[in-house]
Amino acid sequence: MFDTRRLWLLLISLVSSSVAFAQTVSQPTNTWGTWFIGTVLMPASPSTRWGGYVEVQARSNGVFNQYFYNELKGGISYDLDRNVQVMAAAGRYQTNDYQDLSTGPLNVEKRVWEQLVLNQYLDRIRFEHRYRLEQRWFDFRGNTTEFRNRFRYRLNLFIPLNSPKIGTGTVFASVYDEIFLNPRGPVFERNRLYGGLGYQFSPRWVAQVGWVNQTNYSAASFTQNQFTPIVSAGKNNLVLSVIFRIIRKSNDAEQLPSQPD
């Protein structure tokens, strides 16, 4: 028997703990931006186990205005079994000055990454654990370059609200928290907290609308007998995402509507 009260207590506890952690060092902001995410996904088939995706993303500094950022990326995945997937992927990320797009990018990042995803099912709750190791090359305006590594971990919960599992006609909730770790410092580089609602129109089409808070952290320092603590800046964003799946007849298993971002 599905216990709704227990589910909501779990969700509230997860979100509250993530927000509380972020606010210990965060400087909240009332500024809102917008993220637009479009994904074409090819789930792995049971016969070959190979799959993949491509994604385009655009972000604006305000709500539906002041465009400044885009991503283009894609990857190839392999299912070790039904609930374990590995992936190799690459992407290009461009940041502009929203006040003057004609001046060209402030920086262009080229990135490759290796990823492991583990899925778990507890009654009506779906858990997705995602581990990602990134290698990143930056070209900044002014002809300077830099290389960085980063590790990311994301815990994503999906809860179908009007059916036992996620399928055509399902309304679902999605909540995740993701941490970004940088070996060069600050070790805790970023926290990303998301909550949203989605609807699966058909086996091919899924849409979500949600909120994400992304908080970046700078390293603490001690120079000239002056200690500077960790400084952070957070921003709220409206997220609009659409997933289109390339259907393979041999694969009728439930597909979690995970954002590959």
Coordinates of C-alpha atoms in Angstrom, one line a residue:
M1 CA 0.0 0.0 0.0
F2 CA 1.5 3.4 -1.1
D3 CA 1.9 5.8 1.9
T4 CA 1.5 9.3 0.5
R5 CA 2.3 10.9 3.9
R6 CA 5.6 9.1 4.1
L7 CA 6.5 10.2 0.5
W8 CA 5.9 13.9 1.2
L9 CA 7.8 13.7 4.5
L10 CA 10.8 12.3 2.5
L11 CA 10.6 15.0 -0.2
I12 CA 10.3 17.8 2.3
S13 CA 13.2 16.5 4.3
L14 CA 15.4 16.2 1.2
V15 CA 14.6 19.7 -0.1
S16 CA 14.8 21.3 3.4
S17 CA 18.2 19.8 4.1
S18 CA 19.6 20.9 0.7
V19 CA 18.3 24.5 1.1
A20 CA 19.6 24.7 4.7
F21 CA 23.0 23.6 3.6
A22 CA 23.2 26.2 0.8
Q23 CA 22.0 29.0 2.9
T24 CA 24.7 28.6 5.5
V25 CA 27.1 30.3 3.1
S26 CA 24.9 31.6 0.4
Q27 CA 23.8 35.1 -0.4
P28 CA 20.3 34.7 -1.9
T29 CA 19.2 36.8 -4.8
N30 CA 15.7 37.7 -6.0
T31 CA 16.9 37.8 -9.6
W32 CA 15.3 35.2 -11.9
G33 CA 16.6 33.8 -15.2
T34 CA 15.3 31.3 -17.7
W35 CA 16.6 27.9 -18.9
F36 CA 15.3 26.4 -22.1
I37 CA 16.3 22.7 -22.7
G38 CA 15.5 20.6 -25.7
T39 CA 16.6 16.9 -25.9
V40 CA 16.4 14.2 -28.5
L41 CA 16.9 10.9 -26.7
M42 CA 17.4 7.4 -28.1
P43 CA 17.0 4.9 -25.3
A44 CA 19.0 1.7 -25.4
S45 CA 17.3 -1.4 -26.8
P46 CA 17.5 -4.7 -25.0
S47 CA 19.2 -6.3 -28.0
T48 CA 22.1 -3.9 -28.5
R49 CA 22.1 -2.0 -25.2
W50 CA 23.4 1.1 -27.1
G51 CA 21.7 4.4 -26.9
G52 CA 22.5 8.2 -27.0
Y53 CA 21.2 11.7 -27.0
V54 CA 21.8 15.2 -28.3
E55 CA 20.7 18.4 -26.5
V56 CA 20.6 22.1 -27.0
Q57 CA 20.1 24.6 -24.2
A58 CA 19.8 28.3 -24.0
R59 CA 19.7 30.6 -20.9
S60 CA 18.7 34.1 -20.3
N61 CA 19.6 36.5 -17.5
G62 CA 16.0 37.5 -17.0
V63 CA 12.6 35.8 -17.5
F64 CA 12.3 35.4 -21.3
N65 CA 14.8 38.1 -22.0
Q66 CA 18.6 39.0 -21.9
Y67 CA 19.8 35.9 -23.6
F68 CA 23.5 35.2 -22.8
Y69 CA 24.4 31.5 -22.8
N70 CA 24.0 28.3 -24.9
E71 CA 25.0 24.7 -24.9
L72 CA 25.2 22.0 -27.6
K73 CA 26.1 18.5 -26.5
G74 CA 25.6 14.8 -27.1
G75 CA 26.7 11.4 -26.0
I76 CA 26.7 7.6 -26.5
S77 CA 25.4 5.3 -23.7
Y78 CA 25.5 1.6 -22.9
D79 CA 23.2 -0.2 -20.5
L80 CA 25.1 -2.7 -18.4
D81 CA 21.7 -3.9 -17.2
R82 CA 18.2 -2.4 -16.8
N83 CA 19.3 -0.1 -14.0
V84 CA 23.0 0.6 -14.7
Q85 CA 24.1 2.8 -17.6
V86 CA 27.5 4.2 -18.6
M87 CA 28.0 7.1 -21.0
A88 CA 30.7 9.1 -22.8
A89 CA 29.8 12.6 -24.1
A90 CA 31.1 15.9 -25.2
G91 CA 29.7 19.5 -25.5
R92 CA 30.4 23.1 -26.4
Y93 CA 29.3 25.9 -24.0
Q94 CA 29.3 29.6 -24.8
T95 CA 28.8 32.5 -22.5
N96 CA 28.1 36.0 -23.8
D97 CA 27.6 39.5 -22.4
Y98 CA 23.8 39.9 -22.5
Q99 CA 24.2 43.7 -22.6
D100 CA 26.2 43.5 -25.9
L101 CA 26.0 40.2 -27.9
S102 CA 27.8 41.8 -30.8
T103 CA 31.1 41.8 -29.0
G104 CA 31.3 38.0 -29.2
P105 CA 31.6 35.4 -26.5
L106 CA 33.2 36.1 -23.1
N107 CA 34.4 32.4 -23.0
V108 CA 33.9 29.2 -24.9
E109 CA 34.2 25.9 -23.1
K110 CA 34.7 22.5 -24.7
R111 CA 34.0 19.6 -22.4
V112 CA 34.1 15.8 -22.4
W113 CA 32.8 13.6 -19.6
E114 CA 32.4 10.0 -18.4
Q115 CA 29.2 9.1 -16.5
L116 CA 27.6 6.3 -14.5
V117 CA 23.9 6.2 -13.7
L118 CA 22.2 3.9 -11.2
N119 CA 18.4 3.6 -10.9
Q120 CA 16.5 2.3 -7.9
Y121 CA 12.8 1.7 -7.4
L122 CA 11.0 2.0 -4.0
D123 CA 7.3 1.5 -4.4
R124 CA 6.2 4.5 -6.3
I125 CA 9.4 6.5 -6.0
R126 CA 12.1 6.3 -8.6
F127 CA 15.7 7.2 -7.5
E128 CA 18.4 8.1 -10.0
H129 CA 22.0 8.4 -8.9
R130 CA 24.3 10.1 -11.4
Y131 CA 28.1 10.3 -11.2
R132 CA 30.0 12.4 -13.7
L133 CA 33.7 13.1 -14.2
E134 CA 34.4 16.1 -16.5
Q135 CA 37.4 17.4 -18.4
R136 CA 37.0 21.1 -19.4
W137 CA 38.9 23.4 -21.8
F138 CA 38.3 27.2 -21.7
D139 CA 39.0 29.9 -24.2
F140 CA 38.5 33.3 -22.6
R141 CA 38.2 36.6 -24.4
G142 CA 41.7 38.1 -24.5
N143 CA 43.3 34.9 -25.8
T144 CA 43.7 33.2 -22.4
T145 CA 43.1 29.5 -21.9
E146 CA 42.6 27.2 -18.9
F147 CA 42.0 23.5 -18.2
R148 CA 39.9 22.2 -15.3
N149 CA 38.6 18.9 -13.9
R150 CA 35.3 18.5 -12.1
F151 CA 33.3 15.8 -10.4
R152 CA 29.5 15.9 -10.1
Y153 CA 26.9 13.9 -8.2
R154 CA 23.1 14.2 -8.7
L155 CA 20.3 12.5 -6.7
N156 CA 17.1 12.7 -8.7
L157 CA 13.7 11.6 -7.4
F158 CA 10.7 11.0 -9.7
I159 CA 7.2 10.4 -8.4
P160 CA 4.3 9.5 -10.7
L161 CA 1.2 11.3 -9.3
N162 CA -1.7 9.8 -11.2
S163 CA -0.5 6.3 -12.0
P164 CA 1.7 3.6 -10.5
K165 CA 4.6 4.2 -13.0
I166 CA 5.6 6.8 -15.5
G167 CA 4.0 6.3 -19.0
T168 CA 1.7 8.0 -21.4
G169 CA -0.7 10.3 -19.6
T170 CA 1.3 10.4 -16.4
V171 CA 1.8 13.6 -14.4
F172 CA 4.9 13.3 -12.3
A173 CA 7.0 15.3 -9.8
S174 CA 10.8 15.6 -10.2
V175 CA 13.2 16.8 -7.5
Y176 CA 17.0 16.7 -7.6
D177 CA 20.0 18.1 -5.8
E178 CA 23.4 18.1 -7.5
I179 CA 26.8 19.0 -6.1
F180 CA 29.9 20.0 -8.1
L181 CA 33.4 19.4 -6.7
N182 CA 36.6 21.0 -8.0
P183 CA 40.0 19.5 -7.0
R184 CA 41.7 22.8 -7.5
G185 CA 39.3 24.7 -5.3
P186 CA 36.9 25.7 -4.1
V187 CA 36.3 22.0 -3.5
F188 CA 32.6 22.6 -3.2
E189 CA 32.2 24.7 -6.3
R190 CA 28.5 24.7 -7.0
N191 CA 25.1 23.4 -5.7
R192 CA 22.1 23.0 -8.0
L193 CA 18.6 22.3 -6.5
Y194 CA 15.6 21.6 -8.7
G195 CA 11.9 21.0 -8.3
G196 CA 9.3 20.6 -11.1
L197 CA 6.3 19.0 -12.6
G198 CA 6.1 17.1 -15.8
Y199 CA 3.7 15.4 -18.2
Q200 CA 4.3 12.5 -20.6
F201 CA 2.1 13.1 -23.6
S202 CA 3.1 9.9 -25.5
P203 CA 6.0 7.4 -25.5
R204 CA 7.8 10.1 -27.6
W205 CA 7.1 13.4 -25.9
V206 CA 7.7 14.6 -22.3
A207 CA 7.6 18.2 -21.1
Q208 CA 8.6 19.6 -17.7
V209 CA 8.4 23.0 -16.0
G210 CA 10.3 23.7 -12.9
W211 CA 12.5 25.9 -10.7
V212 CA 16.2 25.6 -10.2
N213 CA 18.5 27.4 -7.8
Q214 CA 22.1 27.4 -8.8
T215 CA 24.6 28.7 -6.3
N216 CA 28.3 29.1 -7.1
Y217 CA 31.1 29.3 -4.4
S218 CA 34.5 31.0 -4.4
A219 CA 37.4 29.6 -2.4
A220 CA 38.3 31.0 1.1
S221 CA 41.7 32.8 1.1
F222 CA 44.2 34.2 3.6
T223 CA 46.4 37.0 2.2
Q224 CA 48.3 39.8 4.0
N225 CA 46.9 38.7 7.4
Q226 CA 43.4 39.1 6.0
F227 CA 41.0 36.1 5.9
T228 CA 38.3 36.1 3.3
P229 CA 35.6 33.4 3.9
I230 CA 33.8 31.5 1.2
V231 CA 31.6 33.8 -0.9
S232 CA 28.7 32.5 -2.8
A233 CA 26.1 33.8 -5.2
G234 CA 22.8 32.1 -6.0
K235 CA 20.2 32.6 -8.7
N236 CA 16.7 31.2 -9.3
N237 CA 15.7 30.2 -12.8
L238 CA 12.5 29.1 -14.5
V239 CA 13.2 25.8 -16.4
L240 CA 11.3 24.7 -19.5
S241 CA 12.3 21.4 -21.0
V242 CA 11.1 19.1 -23.7
I243 CA 12.3 15.6 -24.4
F244 CA 11.7 13.7 -27.7
R245 CA 12.4 10.0 -27.7
I246 CA 13.3 8.0 -30.7
I247 CA 11.1 4.9 -30.1
R248 CA 12.5 1.4 -30.6
K249 CA 9.9 -1.3 -30.8
S250 CA 11.9 -3.8 -28.9
N251 CA 12.1 -1.5 -25.8
D252 CA 8.8 -1.1 -23.8
A253 CA 10.4 -0.6 -20.4
E254 CA 9.5 2.4 -18.3
Q255 CA 11.8 5.3 -19.1
L256 CA 12.6 7.9 -16.4
P257 CA 12.2 11.5 -17.7
S258 CA 15.7 12.5 -16.6
Q259 CA 17.2 15.8 -17.9
P260 CA 20.7 14.9 -19.3
D261 CA 22.0 18.5 -18.4

